[in-house]
Short mmCIF file of C-alpha atoms and ligand atoms in Angstrom, two decimals:
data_model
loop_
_atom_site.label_atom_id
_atom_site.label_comp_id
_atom_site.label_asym_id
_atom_site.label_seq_id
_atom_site.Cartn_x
_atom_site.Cartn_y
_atom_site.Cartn_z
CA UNK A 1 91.56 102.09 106.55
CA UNK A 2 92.95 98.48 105.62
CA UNK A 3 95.45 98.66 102.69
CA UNK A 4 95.78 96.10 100.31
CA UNK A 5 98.25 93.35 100.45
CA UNK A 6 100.07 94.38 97.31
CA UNK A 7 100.52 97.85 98.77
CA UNK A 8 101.30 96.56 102.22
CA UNK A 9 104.22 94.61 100.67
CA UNK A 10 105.42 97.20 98.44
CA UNK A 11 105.62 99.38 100.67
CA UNK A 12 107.48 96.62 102.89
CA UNK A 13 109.80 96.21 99.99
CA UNK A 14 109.99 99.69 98.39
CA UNK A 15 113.31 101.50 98.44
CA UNK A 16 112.76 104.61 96.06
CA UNK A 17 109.34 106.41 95.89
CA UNK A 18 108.25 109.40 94.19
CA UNK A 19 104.69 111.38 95.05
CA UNK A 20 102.96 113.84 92.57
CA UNK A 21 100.54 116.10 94.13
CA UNK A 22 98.26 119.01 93.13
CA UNK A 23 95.67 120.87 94.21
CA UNK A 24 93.65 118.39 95.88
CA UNK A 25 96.11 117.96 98.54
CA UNK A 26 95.82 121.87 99.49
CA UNK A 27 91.81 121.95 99.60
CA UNK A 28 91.45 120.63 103.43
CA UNK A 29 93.70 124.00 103.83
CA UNK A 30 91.16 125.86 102.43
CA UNK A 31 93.10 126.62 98.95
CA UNK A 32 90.65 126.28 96.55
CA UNK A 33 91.29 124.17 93.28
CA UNK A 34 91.54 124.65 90.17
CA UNK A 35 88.98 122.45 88.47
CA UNK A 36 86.91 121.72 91.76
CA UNK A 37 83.17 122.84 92.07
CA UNK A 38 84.71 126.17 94.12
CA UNK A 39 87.33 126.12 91.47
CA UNK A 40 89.93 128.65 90.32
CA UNK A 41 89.10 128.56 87.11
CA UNK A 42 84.93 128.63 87.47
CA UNK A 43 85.74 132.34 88.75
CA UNK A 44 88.78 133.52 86.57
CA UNK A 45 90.01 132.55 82.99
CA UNK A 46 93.26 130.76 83.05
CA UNK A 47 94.25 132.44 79.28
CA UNK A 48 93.12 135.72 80.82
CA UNK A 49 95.69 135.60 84.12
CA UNK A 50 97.84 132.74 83.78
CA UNK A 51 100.36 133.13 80.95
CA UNK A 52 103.01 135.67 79.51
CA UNK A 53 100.57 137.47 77.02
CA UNK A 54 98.29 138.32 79.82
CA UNK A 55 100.67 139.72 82.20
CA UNK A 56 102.30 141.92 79.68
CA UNK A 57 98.74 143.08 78.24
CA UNK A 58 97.34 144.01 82.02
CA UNK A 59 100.16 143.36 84.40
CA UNK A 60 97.52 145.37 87.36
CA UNK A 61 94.69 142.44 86.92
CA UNK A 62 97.78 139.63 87.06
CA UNK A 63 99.09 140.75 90.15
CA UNK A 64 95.94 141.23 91.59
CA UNK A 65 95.20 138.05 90.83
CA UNK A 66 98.30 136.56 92.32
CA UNK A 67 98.44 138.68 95.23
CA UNK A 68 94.82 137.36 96.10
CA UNK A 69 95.79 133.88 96.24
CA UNK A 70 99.07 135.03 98.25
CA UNK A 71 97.17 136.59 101.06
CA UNK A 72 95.04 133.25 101.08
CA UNK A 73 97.38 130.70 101.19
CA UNK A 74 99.88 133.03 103.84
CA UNK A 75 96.46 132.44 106.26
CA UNK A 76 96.29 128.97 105.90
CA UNK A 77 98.46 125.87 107.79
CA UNK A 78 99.61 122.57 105.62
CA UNK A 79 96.92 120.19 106.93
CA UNK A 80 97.31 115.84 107.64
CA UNK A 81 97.98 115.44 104.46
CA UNK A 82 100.88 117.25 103.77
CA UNK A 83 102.30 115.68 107.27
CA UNK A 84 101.96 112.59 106.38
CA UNK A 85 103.96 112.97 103.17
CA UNK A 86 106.70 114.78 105.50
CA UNK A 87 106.77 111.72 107.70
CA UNK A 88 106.66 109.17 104.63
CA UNK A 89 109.90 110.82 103.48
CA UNK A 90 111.69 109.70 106.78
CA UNK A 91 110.78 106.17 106.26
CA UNK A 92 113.07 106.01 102.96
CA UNK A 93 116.33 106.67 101.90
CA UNK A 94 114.77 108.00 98.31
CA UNK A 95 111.95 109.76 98.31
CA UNK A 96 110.52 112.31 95.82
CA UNK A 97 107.98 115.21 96.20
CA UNK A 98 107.54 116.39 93.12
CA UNK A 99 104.46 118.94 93.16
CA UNK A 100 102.56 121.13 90.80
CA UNK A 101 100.94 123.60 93.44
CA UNK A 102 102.72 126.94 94.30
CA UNK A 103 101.08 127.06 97.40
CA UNK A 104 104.64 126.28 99.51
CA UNK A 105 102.87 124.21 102.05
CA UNK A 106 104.53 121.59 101.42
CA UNK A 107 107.92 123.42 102.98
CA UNK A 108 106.00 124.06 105.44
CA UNK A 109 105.12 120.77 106.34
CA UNK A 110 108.83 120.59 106.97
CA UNK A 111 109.21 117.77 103.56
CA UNK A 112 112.74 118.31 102.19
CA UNK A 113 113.23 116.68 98.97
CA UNK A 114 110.63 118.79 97.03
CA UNK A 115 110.58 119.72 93.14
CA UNK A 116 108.73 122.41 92.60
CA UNK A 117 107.81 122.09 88.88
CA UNK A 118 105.21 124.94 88.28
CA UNK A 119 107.28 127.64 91.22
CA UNK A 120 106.48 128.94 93.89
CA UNK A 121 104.18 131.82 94.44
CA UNK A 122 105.89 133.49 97.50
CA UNK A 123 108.81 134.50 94.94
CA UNK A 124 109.18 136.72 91.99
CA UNK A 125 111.47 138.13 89.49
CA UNK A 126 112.39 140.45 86.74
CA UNK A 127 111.17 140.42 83.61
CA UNK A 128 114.49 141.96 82.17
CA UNK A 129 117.30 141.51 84.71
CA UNK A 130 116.25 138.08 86.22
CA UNK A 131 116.48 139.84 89.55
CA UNK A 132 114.79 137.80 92.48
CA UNK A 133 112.35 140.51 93.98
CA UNK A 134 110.20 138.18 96.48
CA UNK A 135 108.99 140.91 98.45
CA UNK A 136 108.27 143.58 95.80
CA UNK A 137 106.70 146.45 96.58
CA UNK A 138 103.55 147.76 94.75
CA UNK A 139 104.24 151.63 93.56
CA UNK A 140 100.97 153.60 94.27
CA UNK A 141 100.46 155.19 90.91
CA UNK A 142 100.83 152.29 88.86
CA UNK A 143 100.37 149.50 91.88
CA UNK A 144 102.56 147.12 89.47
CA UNK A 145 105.84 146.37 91.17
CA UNK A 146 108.97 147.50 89.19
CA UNK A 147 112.40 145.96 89.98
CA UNK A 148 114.80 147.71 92.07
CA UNK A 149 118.10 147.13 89.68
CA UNK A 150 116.72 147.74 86.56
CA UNK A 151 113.25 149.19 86.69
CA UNK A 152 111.74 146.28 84.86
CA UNK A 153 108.79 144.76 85.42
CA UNK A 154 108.38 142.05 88.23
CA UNK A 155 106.50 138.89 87.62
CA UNK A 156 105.49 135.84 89.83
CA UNK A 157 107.54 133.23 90.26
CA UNK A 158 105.25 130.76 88.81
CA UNK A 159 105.45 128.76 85.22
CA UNK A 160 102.48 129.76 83.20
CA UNK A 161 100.54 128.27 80.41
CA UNK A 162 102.67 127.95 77.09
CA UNK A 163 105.74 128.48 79.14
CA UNK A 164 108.71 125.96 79.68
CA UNK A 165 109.46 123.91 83.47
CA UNK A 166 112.47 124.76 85.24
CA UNK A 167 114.20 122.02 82.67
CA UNK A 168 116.70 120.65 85.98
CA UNK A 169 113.72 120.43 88.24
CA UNK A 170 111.78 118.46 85.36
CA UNK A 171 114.41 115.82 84.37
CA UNK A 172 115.02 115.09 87.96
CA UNK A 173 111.22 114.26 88.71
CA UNK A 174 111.30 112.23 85.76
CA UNK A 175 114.44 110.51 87.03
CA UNK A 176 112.78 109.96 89.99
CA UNK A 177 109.71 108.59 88.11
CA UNK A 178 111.70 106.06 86.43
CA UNK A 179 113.73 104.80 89.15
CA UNK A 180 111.16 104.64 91.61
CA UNK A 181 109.23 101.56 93.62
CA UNK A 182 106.21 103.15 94.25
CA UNK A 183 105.16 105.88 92.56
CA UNK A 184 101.89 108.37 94.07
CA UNK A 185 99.77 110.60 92.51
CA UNK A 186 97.57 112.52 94.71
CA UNK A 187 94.89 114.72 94.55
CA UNK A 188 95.66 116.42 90.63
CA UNK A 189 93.19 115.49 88.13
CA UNK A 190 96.36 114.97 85.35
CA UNK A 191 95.17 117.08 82.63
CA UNK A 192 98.50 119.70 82.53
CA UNK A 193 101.40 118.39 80.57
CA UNK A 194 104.32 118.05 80.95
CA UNK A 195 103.21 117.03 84.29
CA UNK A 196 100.46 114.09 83.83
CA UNK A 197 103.45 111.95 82.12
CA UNK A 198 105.26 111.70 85.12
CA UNK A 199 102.74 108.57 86.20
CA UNK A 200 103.00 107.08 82.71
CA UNK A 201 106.70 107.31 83.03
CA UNK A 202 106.65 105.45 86.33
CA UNK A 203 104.33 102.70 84.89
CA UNK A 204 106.44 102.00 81.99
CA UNK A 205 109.07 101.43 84.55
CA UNK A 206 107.45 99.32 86.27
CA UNK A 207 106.85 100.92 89.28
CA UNK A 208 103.83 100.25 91.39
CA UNK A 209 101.40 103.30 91.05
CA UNK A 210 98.61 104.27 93.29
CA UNK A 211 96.49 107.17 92.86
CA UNK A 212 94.66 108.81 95.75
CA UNK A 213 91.85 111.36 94.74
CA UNK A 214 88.16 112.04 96.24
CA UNK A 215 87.04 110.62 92.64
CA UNK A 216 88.26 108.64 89.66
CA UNK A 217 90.32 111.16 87.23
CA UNK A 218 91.18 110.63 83.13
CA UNK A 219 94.27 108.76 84.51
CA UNK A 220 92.82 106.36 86.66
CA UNK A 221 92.84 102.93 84.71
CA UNK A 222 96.61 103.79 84.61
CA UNK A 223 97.22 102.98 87.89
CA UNK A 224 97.60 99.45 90.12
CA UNK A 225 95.11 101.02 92.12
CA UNK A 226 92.89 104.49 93.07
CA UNK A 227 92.01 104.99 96.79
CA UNK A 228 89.14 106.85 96.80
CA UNK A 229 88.94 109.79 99.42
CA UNK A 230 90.36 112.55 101.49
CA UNK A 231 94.15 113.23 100.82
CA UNK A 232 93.79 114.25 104.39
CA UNK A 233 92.38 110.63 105.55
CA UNK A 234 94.15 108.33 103.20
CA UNK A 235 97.99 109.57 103.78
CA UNK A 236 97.89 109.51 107.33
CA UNK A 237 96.23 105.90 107.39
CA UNK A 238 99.62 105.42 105.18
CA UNK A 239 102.28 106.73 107.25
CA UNK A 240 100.25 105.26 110.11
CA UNK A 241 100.91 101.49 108.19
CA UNK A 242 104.23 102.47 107.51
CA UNK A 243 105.46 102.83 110.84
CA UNK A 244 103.89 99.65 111.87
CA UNK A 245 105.76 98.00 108.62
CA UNK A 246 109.11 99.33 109.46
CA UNK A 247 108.49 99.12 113.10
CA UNK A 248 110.30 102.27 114.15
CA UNK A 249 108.85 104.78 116.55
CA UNK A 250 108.66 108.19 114.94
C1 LIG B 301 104.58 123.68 78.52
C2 LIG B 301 101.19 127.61 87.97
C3 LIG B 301 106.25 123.66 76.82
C4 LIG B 301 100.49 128.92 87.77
C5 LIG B 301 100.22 125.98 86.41
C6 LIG B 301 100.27 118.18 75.81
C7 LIG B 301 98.95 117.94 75.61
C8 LIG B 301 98.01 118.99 75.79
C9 LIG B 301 98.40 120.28 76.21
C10 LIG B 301 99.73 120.50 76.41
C11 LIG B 301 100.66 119.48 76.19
N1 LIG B 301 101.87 119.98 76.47
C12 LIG B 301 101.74 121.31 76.84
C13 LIG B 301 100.44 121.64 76.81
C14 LIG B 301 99.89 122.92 77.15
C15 LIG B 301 99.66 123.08 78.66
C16 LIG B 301 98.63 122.10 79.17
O1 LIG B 301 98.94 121.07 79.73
N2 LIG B 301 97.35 122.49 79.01
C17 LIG B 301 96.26 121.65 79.55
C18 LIG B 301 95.25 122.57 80.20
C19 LIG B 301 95.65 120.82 78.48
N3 LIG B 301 100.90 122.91 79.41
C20 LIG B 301 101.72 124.01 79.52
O2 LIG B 301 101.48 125.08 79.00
C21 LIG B 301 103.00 123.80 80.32
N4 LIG B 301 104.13 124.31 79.60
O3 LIG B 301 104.06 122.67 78.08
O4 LIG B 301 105.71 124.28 77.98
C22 LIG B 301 105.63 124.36 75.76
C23 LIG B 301 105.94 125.69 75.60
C24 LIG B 301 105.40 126.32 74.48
C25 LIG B 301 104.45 125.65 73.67
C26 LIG B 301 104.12 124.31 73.92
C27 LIG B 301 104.73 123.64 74.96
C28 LIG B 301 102.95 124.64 81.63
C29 LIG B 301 101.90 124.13 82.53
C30 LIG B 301 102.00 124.84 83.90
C31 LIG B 301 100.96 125.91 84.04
N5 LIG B 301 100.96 126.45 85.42
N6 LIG B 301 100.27 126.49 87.68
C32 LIG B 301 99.44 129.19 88.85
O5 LIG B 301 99.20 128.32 89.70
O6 LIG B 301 98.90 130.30 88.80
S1 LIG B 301 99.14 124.65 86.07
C33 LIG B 301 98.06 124.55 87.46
O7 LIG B 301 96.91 123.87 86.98
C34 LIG B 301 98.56 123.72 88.62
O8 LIG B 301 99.92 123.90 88.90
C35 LIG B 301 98.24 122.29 88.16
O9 LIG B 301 99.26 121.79 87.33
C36 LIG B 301 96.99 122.50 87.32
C37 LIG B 301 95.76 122.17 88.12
O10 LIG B 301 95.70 120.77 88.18
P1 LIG B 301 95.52 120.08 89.65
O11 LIG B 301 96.60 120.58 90.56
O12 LIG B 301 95.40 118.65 89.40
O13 LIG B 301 94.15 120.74 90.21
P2 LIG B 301 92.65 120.41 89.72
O14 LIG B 301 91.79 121.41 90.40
O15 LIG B 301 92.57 120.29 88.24
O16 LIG B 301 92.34 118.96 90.32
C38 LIG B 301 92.31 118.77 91.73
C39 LIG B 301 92.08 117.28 91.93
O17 LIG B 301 92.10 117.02 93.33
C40 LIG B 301 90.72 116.79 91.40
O18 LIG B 301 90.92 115.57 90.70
C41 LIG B 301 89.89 116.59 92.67
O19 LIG B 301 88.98 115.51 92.52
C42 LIG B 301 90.97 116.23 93.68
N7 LIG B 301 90.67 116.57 95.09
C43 LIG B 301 89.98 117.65 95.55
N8 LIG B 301 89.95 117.64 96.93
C44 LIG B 301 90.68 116.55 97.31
C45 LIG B 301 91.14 115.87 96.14
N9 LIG B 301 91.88 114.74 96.19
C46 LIG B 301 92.20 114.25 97.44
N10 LIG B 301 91.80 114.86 98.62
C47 LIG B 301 91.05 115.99 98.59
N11 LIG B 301 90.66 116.55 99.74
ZN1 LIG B 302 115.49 144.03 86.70
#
């Protein structure tokens, strides 16, 4: 794949960068999306399993829910994608991951500087004390996991609907937004807030944006440019540029 000359000489030039990803860049993983055709949310309602309300009306349906999606994502391995955002990051001295999936394959790519704005469904926590409980276990009678400290009830360690970002984690992507070069947004279809206004926020700072997604999304006349295909395909052939650009043997 032949990239443009704007984006060969940005990324030439470029000396901060800051990459959004969602679920589109866990599918060739076998995670399914959210919004896809095998979608998340053609199966299960997102008001009935992914906010507050729900949890606290039928905590037993949340969990089994979340502990679903666990089990799936603990069997799968961060594909070319995810690699080739890891070796990206070595290329420059700033370089952002901010992501909305919860899916931790992105750790386990081995990428460092990752915000994690929607958490992280390996941990979770107490609904009264704030205890971390990430390996909670389920009691048989009620099969809802209580917290060892206080007896509350333990949640997943994710930011649902209606429910505020880790505020730090936040302002720092959107510091990275606005300071960065070259700003990515790959494979999320933009339509959760405050999320999707990270790429406006990098346009109106005049960054160059690129958008990399298997088909055009609401966002896409926002951007300098949409490469259409495989997150899996497109961010290798990236790197793969990169490398020749800087000229360094990684
Ligand atoms: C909040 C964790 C303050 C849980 C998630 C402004 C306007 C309108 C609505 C709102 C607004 N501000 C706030 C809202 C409400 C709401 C919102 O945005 N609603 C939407 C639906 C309209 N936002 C919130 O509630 C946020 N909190 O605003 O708090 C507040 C508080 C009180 C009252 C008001 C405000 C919290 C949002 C976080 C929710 N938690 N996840 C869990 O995972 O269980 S969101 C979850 O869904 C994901 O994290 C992600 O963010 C989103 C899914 O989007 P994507 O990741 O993009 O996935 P999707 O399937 O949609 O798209 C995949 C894309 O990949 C597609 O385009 C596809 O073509 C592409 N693709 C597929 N395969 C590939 C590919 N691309 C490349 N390669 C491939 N191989
Ligand atoms: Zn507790």
């Amino acid at each position: 794949m032949r990239l443009s000359n704007e984006l060969t000489r940005i990324l030439r030039k470029a000396r901060s960068v800051c990459v959004l990803t969602g679920a589109g860049i866990s599918a060739e993983s076998g995670v399914p999306t959210f919004r896809g055709a095998e979608g998340l949310w053609n199966k299960f309602r997102p008001e009935e399993l992914a906010n507050f309300e729900a949890f606290i009306h039928n905590p037993k349906l949340v969990w089994e829910w979340y502990t679903y999606r666990r089990k799936l994502i603990e069997d799968v391995m961060p594909n070319a994608g995810h690699i080739a955002l890891a070796r990206m990051e070595t290329f420059f001295d700033d370089f952002t991951l901010v992501t909305q999936n919860v899916d931790d394959l992105h750790r386990r790519a081995s990428s460092k500087n990752i915000l994690e704005l929607h958490g992280n469904i390996m941990r979770s926590y107490c609904i009264d004390c704030g205890k971390d409980e990430d390996h909670p276990d389920f009691s048989r009678q009620e099969n809802i996991p209580r917290c060892k400290a206080c007896g509350g009830l333990v949640r997943p360690g994710v930011v649902w609907f209606g429910e505020m970002l880790p505020q730090e984690v936040f302002q720092e992507a959107e510091r990275s937004a606005q300071r960065c070069d070259l700003f990515l947004s790959i494979g999320t279809s933009a339509v959760v807030y405050p999320a999707a206004s990270l790429p406006v926020t990098a346009r109106q700072a005049g960054a160059y944006t690129v958008e990399v997604n298997i088909e055009r999304t609401e966002q896409s006349r926002l951007f300098d440019e949409t490469l259409l295909g495989k997150a899996g395909d497109i961010l290798p052939a990236i790197a793969d540029s990169l490398q020749l650009i800087k000229g360094v043997n990684v």
